[in-house]
Short mmCIF file of C-alpha atoms and ligand atoms in Angstrom, two decimals:
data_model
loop_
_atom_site.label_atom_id
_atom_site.label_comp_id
_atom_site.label_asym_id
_atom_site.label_seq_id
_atom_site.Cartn_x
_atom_site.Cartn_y
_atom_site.Cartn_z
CA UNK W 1039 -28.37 38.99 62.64
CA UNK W 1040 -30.95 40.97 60.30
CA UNK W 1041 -34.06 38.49 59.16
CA UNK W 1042 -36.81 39.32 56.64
CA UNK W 1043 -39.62 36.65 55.90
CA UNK W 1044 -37.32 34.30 54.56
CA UNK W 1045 -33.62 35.28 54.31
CA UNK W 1046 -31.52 35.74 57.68
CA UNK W 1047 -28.46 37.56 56.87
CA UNK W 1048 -25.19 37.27 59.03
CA UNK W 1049 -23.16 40.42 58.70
CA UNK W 1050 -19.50 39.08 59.68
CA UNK W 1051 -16.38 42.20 60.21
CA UNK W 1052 -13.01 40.00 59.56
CA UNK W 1053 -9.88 41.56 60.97
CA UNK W 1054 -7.04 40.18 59.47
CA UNK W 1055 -6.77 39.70 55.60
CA UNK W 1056 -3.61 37.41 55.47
CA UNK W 1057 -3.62 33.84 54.39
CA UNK W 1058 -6.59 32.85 56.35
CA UNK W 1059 -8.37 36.13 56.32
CA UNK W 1060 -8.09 36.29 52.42
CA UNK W 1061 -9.19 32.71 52.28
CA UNK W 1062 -12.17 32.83 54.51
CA UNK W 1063 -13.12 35.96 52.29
CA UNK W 1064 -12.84 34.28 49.02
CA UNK W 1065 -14.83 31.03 50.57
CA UNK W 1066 -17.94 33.17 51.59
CA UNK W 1067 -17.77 35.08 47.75
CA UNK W 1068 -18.23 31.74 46.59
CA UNK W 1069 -20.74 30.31 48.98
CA UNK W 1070 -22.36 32.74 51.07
CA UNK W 1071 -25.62 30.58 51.76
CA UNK W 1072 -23.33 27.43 53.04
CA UNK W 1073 -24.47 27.41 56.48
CA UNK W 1074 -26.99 24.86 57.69
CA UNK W 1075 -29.42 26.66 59.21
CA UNK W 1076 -30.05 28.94 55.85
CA UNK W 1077 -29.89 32.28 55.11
CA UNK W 1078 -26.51 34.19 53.82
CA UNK W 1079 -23.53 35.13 55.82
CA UNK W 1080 -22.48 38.29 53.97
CA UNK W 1081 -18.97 40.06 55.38
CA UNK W 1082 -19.62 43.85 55.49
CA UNK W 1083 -16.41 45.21 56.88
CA UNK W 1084 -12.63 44.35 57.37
CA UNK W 1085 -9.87 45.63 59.41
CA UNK W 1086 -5.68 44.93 58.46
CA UNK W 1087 -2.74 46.75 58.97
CA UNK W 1088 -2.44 48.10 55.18
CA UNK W 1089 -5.62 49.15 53.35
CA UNK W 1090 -3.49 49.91 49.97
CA UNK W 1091 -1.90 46.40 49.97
CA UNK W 1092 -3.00 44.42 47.18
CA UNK W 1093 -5.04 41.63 47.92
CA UNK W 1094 -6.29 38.34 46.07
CA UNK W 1095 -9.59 39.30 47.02
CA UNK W 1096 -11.86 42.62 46.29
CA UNK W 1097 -12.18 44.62 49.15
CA UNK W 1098 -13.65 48.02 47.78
CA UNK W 1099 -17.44 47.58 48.44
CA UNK W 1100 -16.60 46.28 52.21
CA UNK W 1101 -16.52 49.05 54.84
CA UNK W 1102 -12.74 49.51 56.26
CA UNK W 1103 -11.06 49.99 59.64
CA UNK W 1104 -8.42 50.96 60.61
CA UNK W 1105 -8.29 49.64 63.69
CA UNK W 1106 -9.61 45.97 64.64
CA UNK W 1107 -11.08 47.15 67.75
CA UNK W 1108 -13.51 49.96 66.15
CA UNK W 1109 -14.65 47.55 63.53
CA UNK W 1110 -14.91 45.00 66.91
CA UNK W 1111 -17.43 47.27 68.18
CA UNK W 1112 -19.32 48.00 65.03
CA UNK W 1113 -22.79 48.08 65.34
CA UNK W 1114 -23.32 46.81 61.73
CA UNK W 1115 -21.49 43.55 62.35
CA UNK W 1116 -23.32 40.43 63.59
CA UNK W 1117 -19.99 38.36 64.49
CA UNK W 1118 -16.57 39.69 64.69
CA UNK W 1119 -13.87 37.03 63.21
CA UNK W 1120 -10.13 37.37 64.40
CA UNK W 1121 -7.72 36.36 61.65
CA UNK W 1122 -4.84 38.90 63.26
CA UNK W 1123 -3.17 36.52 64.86
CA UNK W 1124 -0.65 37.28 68.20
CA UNK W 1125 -1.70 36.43 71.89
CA UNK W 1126 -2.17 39.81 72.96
CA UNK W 1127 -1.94 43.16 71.41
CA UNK W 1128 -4.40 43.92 68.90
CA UNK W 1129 -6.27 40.93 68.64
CA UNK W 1130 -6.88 40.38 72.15
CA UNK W 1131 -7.75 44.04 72.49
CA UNK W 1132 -10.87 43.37 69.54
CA UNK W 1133 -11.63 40.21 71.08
CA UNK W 1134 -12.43 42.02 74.15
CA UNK W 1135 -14.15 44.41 72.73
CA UNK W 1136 -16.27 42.23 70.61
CA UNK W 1137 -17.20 40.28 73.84
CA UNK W 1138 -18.02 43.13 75.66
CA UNK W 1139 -20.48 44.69 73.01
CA UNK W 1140 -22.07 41.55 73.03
CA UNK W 1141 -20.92 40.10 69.83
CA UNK W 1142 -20.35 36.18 69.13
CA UNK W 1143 -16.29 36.10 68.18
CA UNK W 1144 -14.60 33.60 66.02
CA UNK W 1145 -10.99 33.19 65.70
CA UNK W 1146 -7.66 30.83 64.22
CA UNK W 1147 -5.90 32.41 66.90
CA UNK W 1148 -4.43 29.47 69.03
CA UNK W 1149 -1.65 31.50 71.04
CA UNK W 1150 -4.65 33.91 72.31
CA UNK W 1151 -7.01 31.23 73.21
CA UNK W 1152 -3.72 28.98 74.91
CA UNK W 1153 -2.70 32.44 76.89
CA UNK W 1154 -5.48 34.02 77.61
CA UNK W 1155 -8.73 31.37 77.27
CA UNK W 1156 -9.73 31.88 80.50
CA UNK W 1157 -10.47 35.73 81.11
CA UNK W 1158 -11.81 35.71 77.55
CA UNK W 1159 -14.06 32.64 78.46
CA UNK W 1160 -15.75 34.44 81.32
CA UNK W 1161 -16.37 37.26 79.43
CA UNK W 1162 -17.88 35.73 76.26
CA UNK W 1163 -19.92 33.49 79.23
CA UNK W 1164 -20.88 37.06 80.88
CA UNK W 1165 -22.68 38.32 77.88
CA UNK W 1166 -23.97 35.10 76.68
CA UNK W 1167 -22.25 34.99 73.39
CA UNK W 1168 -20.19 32.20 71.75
CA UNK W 1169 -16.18 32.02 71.78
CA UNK W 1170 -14.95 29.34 69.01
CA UNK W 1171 -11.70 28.94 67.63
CA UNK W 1172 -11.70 25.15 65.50
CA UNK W 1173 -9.40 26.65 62.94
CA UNK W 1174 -6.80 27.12 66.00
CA UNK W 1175 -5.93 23.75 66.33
CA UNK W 1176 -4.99 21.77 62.92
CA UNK W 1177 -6.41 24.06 60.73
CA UNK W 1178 -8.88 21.86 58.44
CA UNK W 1179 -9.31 19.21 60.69
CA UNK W 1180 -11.88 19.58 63.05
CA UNK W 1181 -9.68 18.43 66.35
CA UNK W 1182 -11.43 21.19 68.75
CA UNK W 1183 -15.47 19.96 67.98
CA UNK W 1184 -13.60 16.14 67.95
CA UNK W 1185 -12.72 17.05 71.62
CA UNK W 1186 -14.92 19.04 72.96
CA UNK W 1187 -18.39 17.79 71.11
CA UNK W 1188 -18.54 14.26 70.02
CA UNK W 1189 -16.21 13.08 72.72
CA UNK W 1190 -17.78 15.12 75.65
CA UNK W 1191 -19.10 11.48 77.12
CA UNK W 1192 -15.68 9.89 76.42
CA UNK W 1193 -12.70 9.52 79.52
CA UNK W 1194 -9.61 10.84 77.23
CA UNK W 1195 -6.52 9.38 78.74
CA UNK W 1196 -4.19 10.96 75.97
CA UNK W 1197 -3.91 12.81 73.29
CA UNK W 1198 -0.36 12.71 70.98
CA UNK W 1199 -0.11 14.37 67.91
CA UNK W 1200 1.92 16.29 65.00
CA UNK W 1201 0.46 19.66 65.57
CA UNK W 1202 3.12 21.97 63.64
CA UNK W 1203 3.09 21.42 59.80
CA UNK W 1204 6.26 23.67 59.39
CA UNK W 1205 8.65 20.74 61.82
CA UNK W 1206 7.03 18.30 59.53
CA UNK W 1207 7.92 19.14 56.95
CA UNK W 1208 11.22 20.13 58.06
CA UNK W 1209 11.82 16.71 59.26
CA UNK W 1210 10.22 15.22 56.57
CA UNK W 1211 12.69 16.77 53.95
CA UNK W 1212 16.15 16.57 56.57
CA UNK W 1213 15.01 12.62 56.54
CA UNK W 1214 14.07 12.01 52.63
CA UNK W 1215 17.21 14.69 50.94
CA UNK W 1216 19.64 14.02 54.00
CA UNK W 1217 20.51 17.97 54.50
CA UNK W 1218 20.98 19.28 57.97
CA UNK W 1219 18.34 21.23 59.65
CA UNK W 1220 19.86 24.72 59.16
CA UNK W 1221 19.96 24.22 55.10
CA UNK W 1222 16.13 22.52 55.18
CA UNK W 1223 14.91 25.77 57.25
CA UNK W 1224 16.80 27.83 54.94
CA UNK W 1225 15.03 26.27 52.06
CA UNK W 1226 11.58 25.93 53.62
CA UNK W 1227 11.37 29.76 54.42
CA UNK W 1228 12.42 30.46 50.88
CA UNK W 1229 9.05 28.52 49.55
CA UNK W 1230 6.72 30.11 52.54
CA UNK W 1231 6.41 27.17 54.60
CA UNK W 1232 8.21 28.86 57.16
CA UNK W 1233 7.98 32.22 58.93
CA UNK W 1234 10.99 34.70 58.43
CA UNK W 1235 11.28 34.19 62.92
CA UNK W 1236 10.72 30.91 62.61
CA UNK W 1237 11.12 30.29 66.85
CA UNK W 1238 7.07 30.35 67.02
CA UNK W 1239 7.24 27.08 64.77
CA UNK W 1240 10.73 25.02 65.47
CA UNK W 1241 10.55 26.11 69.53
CA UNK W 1242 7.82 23.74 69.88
CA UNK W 1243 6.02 27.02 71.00
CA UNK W 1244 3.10 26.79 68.39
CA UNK W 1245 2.66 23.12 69.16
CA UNK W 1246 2.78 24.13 72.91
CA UNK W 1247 -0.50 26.60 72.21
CA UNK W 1248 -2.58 23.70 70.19
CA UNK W 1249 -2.16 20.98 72.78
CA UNK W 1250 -2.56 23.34 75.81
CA UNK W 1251 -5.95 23.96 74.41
CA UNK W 1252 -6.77 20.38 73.57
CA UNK W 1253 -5.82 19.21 77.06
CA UNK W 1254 -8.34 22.09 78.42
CA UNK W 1255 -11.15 20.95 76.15
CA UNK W 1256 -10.20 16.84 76.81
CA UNK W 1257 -9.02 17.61 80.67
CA UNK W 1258 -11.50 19.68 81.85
CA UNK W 1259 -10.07 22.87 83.21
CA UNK W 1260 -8.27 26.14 81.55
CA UNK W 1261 -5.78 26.21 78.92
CA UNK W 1262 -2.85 26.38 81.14
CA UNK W 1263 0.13 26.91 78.47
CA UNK W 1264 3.08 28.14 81.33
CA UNK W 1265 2.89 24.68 82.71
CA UNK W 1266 3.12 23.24 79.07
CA UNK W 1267 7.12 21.50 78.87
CA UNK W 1268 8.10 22.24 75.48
CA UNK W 1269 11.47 21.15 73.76
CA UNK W 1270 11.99 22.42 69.67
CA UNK W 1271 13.64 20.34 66.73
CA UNK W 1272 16.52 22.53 66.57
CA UNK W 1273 18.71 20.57 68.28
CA UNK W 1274 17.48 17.46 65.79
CA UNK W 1275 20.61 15.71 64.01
CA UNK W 1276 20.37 14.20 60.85
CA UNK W 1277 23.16 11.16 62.14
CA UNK W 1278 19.75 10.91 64.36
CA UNK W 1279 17.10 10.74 61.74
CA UNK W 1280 19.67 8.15 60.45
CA UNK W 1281 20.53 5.92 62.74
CA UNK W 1282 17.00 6.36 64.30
CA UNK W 1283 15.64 5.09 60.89
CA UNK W 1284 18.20 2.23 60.65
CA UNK W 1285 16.44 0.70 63.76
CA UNK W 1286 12.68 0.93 62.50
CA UNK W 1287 12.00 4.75 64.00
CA UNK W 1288 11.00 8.17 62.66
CA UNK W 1289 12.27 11.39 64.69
CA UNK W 1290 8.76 13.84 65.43
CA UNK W 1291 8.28 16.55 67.20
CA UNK W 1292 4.85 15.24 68.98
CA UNK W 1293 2.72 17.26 71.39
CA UNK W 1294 1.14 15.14 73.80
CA UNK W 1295 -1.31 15.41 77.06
CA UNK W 1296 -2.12 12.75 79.52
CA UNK W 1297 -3.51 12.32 82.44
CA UNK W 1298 -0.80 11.87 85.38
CA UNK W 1299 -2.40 11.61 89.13
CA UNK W 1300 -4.89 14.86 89.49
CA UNK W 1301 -3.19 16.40 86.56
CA UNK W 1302 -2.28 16.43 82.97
CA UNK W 1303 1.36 16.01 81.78
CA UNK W 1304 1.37 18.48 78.31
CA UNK W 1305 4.34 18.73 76.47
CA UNK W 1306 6.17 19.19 73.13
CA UNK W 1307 9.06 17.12 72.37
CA UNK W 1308 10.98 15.45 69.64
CA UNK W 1309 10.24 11.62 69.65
CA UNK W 1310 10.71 8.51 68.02
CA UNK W 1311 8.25 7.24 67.38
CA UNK W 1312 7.75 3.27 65.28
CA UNK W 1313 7.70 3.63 61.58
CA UNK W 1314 4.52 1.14 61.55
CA UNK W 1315 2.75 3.87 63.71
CA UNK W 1316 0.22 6.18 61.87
CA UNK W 1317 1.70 9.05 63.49
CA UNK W 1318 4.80 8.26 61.68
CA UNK W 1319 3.22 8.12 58.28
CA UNK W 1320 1.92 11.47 58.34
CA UNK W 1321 4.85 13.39 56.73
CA UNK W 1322 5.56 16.79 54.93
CA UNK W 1323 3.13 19.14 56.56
CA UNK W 1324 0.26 17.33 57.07
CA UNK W 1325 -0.60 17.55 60.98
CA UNK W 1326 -2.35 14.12 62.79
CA UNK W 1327 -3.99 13.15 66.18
CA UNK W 1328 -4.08 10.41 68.25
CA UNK W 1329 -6.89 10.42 70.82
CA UNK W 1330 -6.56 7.27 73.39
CA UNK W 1331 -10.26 6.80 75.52
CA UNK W 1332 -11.33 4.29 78.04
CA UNK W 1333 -13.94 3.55 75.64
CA UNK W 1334 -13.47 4.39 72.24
CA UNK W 1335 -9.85 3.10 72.60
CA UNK W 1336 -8.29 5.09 69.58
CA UNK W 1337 -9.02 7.80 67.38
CA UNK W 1338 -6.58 8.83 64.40
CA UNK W 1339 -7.25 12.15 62.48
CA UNK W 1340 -4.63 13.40 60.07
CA UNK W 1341 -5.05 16.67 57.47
CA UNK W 1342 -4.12 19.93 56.62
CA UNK W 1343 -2.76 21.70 59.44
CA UNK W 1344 -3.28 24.79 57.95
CA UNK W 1345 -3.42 27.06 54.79
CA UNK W 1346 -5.57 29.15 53.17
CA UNK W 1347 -8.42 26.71 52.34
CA UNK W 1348 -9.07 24.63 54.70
CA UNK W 1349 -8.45 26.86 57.61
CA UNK W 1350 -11.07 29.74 56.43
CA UNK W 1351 -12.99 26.00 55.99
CA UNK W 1352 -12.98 25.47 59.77
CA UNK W 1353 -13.53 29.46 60.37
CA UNK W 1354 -16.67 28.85 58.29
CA UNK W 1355 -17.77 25.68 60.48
CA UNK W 1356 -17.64 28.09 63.57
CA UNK W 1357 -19.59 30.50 62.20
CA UNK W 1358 -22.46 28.61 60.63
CA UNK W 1359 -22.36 26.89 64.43
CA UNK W 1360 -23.27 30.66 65.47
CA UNK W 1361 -26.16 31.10 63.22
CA UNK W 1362 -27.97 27.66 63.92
CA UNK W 1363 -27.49 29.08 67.59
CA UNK W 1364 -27.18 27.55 70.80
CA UNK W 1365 -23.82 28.42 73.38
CA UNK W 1366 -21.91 26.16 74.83
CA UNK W 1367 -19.83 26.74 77.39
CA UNK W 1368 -15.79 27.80 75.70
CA UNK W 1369 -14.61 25.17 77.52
CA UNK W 1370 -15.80 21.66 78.85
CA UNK W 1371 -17.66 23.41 82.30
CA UNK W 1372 -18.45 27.16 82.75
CA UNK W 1373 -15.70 29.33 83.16
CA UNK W 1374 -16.20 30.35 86.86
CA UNK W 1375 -16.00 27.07 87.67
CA UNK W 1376 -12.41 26.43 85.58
CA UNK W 1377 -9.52 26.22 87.14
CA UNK W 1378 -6.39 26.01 85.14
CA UNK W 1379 -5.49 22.26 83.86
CA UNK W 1380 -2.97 21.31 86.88
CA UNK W 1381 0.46 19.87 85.93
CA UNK W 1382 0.96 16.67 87.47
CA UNK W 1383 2.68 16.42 90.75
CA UNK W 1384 4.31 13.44 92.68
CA UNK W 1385 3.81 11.65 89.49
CA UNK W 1386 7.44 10.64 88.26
CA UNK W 1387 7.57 10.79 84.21
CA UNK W 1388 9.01 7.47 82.55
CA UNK W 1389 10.15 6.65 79.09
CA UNK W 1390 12.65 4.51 76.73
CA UNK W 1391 15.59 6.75 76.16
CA UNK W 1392 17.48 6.92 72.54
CA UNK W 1393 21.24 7.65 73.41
CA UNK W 1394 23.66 8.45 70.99
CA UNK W 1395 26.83 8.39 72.03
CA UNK W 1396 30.29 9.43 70.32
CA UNK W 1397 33.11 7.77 71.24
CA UNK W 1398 36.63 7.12 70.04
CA UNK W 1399 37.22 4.12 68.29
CA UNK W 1400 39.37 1.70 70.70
CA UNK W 1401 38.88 -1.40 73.07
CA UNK W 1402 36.44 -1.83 75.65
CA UNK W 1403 34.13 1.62 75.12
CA UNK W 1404 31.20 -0.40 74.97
CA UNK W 1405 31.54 -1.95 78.35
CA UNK W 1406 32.54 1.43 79.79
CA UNK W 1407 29.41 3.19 77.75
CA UNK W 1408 27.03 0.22 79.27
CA UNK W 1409 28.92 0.06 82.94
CA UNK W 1410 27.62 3.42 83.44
CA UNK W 1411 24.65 3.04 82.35
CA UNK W 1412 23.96 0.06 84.64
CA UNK W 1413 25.10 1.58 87.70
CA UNK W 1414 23.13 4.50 87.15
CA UNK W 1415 20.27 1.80 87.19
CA UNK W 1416 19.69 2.01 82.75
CA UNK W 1417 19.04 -1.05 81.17
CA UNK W 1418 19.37 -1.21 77.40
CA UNK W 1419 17.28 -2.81 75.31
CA UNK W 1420 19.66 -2.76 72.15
CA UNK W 1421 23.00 -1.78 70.67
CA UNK W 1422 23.49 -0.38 67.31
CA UNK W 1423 27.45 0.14 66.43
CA UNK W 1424 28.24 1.89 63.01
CA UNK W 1425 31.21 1.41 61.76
CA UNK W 1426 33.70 4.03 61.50
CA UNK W 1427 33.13 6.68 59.02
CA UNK W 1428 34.13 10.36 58.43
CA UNK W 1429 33.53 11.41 61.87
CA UNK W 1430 36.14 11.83 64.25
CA UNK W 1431 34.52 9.43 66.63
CA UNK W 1432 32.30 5.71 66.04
CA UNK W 1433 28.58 6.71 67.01
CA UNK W 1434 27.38 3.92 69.46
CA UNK W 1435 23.36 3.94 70.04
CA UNK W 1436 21.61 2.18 72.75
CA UNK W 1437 17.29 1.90 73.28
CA UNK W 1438 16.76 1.61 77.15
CA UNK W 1439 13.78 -0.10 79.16
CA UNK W 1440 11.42 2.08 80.45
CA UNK W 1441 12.70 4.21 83.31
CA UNK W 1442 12.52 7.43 85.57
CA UNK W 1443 13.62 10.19 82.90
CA UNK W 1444 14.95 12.11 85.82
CA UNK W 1445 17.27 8.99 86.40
CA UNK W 1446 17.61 8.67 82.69
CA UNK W 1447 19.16 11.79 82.19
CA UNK W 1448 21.21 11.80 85.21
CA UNK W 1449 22.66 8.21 83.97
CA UNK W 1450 23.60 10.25 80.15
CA UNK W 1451 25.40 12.42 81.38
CA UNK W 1452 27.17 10.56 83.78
CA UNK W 1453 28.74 8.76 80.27
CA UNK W 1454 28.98 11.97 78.62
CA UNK W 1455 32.27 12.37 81.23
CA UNK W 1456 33.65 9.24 80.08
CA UNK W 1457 37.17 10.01 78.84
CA UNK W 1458 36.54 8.01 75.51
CA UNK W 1459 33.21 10.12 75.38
CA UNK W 1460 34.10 12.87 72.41
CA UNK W 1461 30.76 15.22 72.84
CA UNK W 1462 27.50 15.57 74.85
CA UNK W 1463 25.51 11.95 74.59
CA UNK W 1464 22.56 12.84 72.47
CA UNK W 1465 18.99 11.62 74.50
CA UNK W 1466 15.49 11.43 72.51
CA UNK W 1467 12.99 9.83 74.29
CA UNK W 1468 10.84 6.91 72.34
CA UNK W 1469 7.26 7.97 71.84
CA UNK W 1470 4.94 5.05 74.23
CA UNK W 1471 1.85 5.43 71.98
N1 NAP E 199 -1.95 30.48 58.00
C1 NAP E 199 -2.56 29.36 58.37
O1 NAP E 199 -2.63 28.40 57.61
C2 NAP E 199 -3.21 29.27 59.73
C3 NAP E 199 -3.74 28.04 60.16
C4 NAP E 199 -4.38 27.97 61.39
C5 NAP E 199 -4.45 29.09 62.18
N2 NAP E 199 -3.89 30.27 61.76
C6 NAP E 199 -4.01 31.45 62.61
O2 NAP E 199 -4.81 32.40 61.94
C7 NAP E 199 -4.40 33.72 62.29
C8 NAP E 199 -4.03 34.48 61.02
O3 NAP E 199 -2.98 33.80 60.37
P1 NAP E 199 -2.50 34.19 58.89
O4 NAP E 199 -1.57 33.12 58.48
O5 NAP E 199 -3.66 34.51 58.04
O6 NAP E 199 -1.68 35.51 59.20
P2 NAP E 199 -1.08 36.57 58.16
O7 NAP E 199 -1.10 36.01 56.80
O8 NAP E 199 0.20 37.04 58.73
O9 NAP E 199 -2.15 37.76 58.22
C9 NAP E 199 -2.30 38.57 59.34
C10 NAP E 199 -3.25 39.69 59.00
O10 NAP E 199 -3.41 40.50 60.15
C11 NAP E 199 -3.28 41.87 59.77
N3 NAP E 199 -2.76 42.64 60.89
C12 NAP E 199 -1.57 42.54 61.50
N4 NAP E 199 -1.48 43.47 62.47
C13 NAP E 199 -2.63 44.16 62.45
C14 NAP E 199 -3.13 45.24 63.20
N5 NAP E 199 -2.41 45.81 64.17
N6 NAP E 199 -4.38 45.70 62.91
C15 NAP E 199 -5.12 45.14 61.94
N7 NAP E 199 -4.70 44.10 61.20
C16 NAP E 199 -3.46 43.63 61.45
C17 NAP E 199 -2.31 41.86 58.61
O11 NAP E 199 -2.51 43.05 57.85
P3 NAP E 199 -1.73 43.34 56.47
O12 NAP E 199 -2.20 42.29 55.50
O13 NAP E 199 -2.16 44.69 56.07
O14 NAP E 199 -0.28 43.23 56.80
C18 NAP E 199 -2.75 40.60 57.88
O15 NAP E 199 -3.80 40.87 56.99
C19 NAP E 199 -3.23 33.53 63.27
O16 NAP E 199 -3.73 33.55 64.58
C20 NAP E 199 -2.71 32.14 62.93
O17 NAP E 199 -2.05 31.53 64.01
C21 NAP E 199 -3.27 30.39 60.55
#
């Protein structure tokens, strides 16, 4: 950072002019003496893949690179900020190199910081320079300094949240226009909510990356993303959003953490999840957190998950928290002493069980359907029979008690060979926040 008597300037090299990249640009035109601790945070040079593409903002007095990791190891740049995106390649390669030449590094770049937060951790600890990443989880909401600063003296038991703005909305729209997954996707990726491979998104994969790094900064330990369960909304039926609806539920696809024994349980899964429950509310692609402490109790943030504005908003945050100064370890202790958040073991996962269950229409199904679910040690907690309709088969949908999921699942597709049983049972679990 250059200082004269009275004006610090922060010279900032942003790799990566996309949708963030362009937005953070823009911001800083507009507002370059926004930071706290005064002074003006001035970008001087950018990196992308295409230096002819047009852009929405002017790039001809800024000094280009070519490659991310040069303009990394630029001596005229103060902090390097990594708006590439990718976990490895060449944004991990610049984020290295930033680190090693010393330079504080800010990125949006969840699937980096879930893969590789560790190694990068130690290094940015080795040369004393700050690592921050807010925009990488829930864009414009600030769920990383919610975590990691002003709950630092909190016990987090759990944290449950919509962390992917592109299921949202898909779900949101299958549920409110009634069209099957397939045609929403098709429709969403036509208006740019979603990417042309959308797997990142409707895998649950991008979730995954966001709540392995929450459970790091809440947990104590590493982002630890292999051990992360994750389970997409591909396989999400609109019969389900349906008849889910019809008894007081929404379907989500909800990222969760919680403690279990020594270890965290962190996965991505669609749920259902009560329509009363905040989580519930927040529809289309707005993302939202629950945060359950042994003394706050609970914390609900909802936002913008992402675009252009208020994610180059929370890019901005980190990099007015470099120039008022100060580092932190990247995670909640320093990172030789980190070892990678542990997935539970020895403790047995429970939940209430949706089943859906198609069956043809004749005498005693039902006692069959619930039989088997009884002697596989299942007890419902309610029925829901539609009548027939065009379907070659009546749906029949049963909530269970809390039980083993490992006995749960066993139990569903011990029905599924029923001979009145006309496809796979369908099993969502019920969300227990
Ligand atoms: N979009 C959001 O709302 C949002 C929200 C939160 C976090 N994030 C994260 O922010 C990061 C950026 O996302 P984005 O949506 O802005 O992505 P994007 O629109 O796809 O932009 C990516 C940028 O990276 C550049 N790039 C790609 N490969 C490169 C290479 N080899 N060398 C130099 N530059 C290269 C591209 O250059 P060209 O322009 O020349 O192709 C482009 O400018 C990602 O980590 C993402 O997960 C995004």
């Amino acid at each position: 950072m250059s200082a004269t008597r009275n004006h610090t300037t922060c010279r900032i090299g942003v790799a990566g002019l996309g949708t963030v990249g362009s937005g953070l640009l823009a911001f800083l035109a507009e507002r370059p003496d926004y930071a706290p601790a005064g002074g003006r945070v001035v970008v001087t040079a950018v990196s992308a893949r295409s230096r002819s593409r047009a852009r929405p903002v002017d790039i001809s007095h800024l000094a280009w690179f070519d490659d991310p990791v040069a303009l990394a190891q630029s001596p005229d740049i103060d902090v390097f900020v990594e708006l590439v995106g990718g976990s490895d390649g060449p944004a991990k390669a610049a984020v290295e190199a930033a680190l090693q030449a010393g330079k504080a590094v800010v990125t949006a770049n969840k699937a980096l910081i879930a893969e590789h937060g560790a190694e990068l951790a130690a290094l940015a600890e080795a040369r004393g320079v700050p690592l921050l990443f807010e925009a990488a989880v829930m864009g414009g909401v600030p769920a990383v300094k919610t975590v990691r600063e002003a709950l630092v003296g909190e016990d987090i038991q759990s944290l449950s949240g919509i962390l992917n703005g592109t299921c949202n909305y898909i779900l949101t729209e299958m549920e409110a226009s009634g069209s099957a997954f397939a045609d929403v996707l098709a429709e969403a990726q036509r208006l740019g909510y979603a990417e042309a491979d959308p797997t990142m998104d409707v895998g649950g994969f991008d979730a995954a990356h966001k709540i392995t790094i929450l459970a790091a900064l809440a947990f104590g330990g590493s982002p630890n993303f292999a051990a992360a369960e994750i389970q997409g909304i591909a396989n999400v039926d609109l019969l389900d959003i349906r008849l889910a609806g019809d008894l007081g539920y929404r379907i989500k696809l909800i990222a969760s953490a919680e403690r279990a024994g020594e270890g965290a349980r962190v996965r991505v899964r669609p749920f259902l999840i009560r329509k009363s429950h905040p989580i519930a509310q927040a529809d289309g692609a707005l993302n939202a957190l629950y945060v359950e402490g042994r003394r706050i109790g609970r914390i609900f943030l909802q936002g913008p998950g992402a675009g252009a504005g208020p994610t180059a908003a929370a890019v901005a945050a980190d990099i007015a928290d470099v120039m008022v100064g100060g580092c932190r370890p990247v995670f909640l202790s320093p990172a030789l002493e980190l070892r990678p958040c542990a997935p539970p073991e020895g403790v047995v996962a429970e939940g209430r069980g949706y089943i859906r269950v198609m069956v043809r229409d004749e005498p005693g199904v039902l006692a069959s359907v619930s039989e088997g679910l009884a002697e596989a040690g299942v007890s419902i907690e309610s029925f829901l029979q539609k009548p027939p309709g065009d379907t070659p088969g009546v749906p029949i949908v049963m909530t269970t008690h809390a039980v083993a999921e490992t006995v749960l699942e066993a139990a569903v597709s011990r029905i599924g060979r029923l001979p009145a049983v006309l496809e796979p049972p369908r099993l969502l679990y019920i969300a227990g926040i």
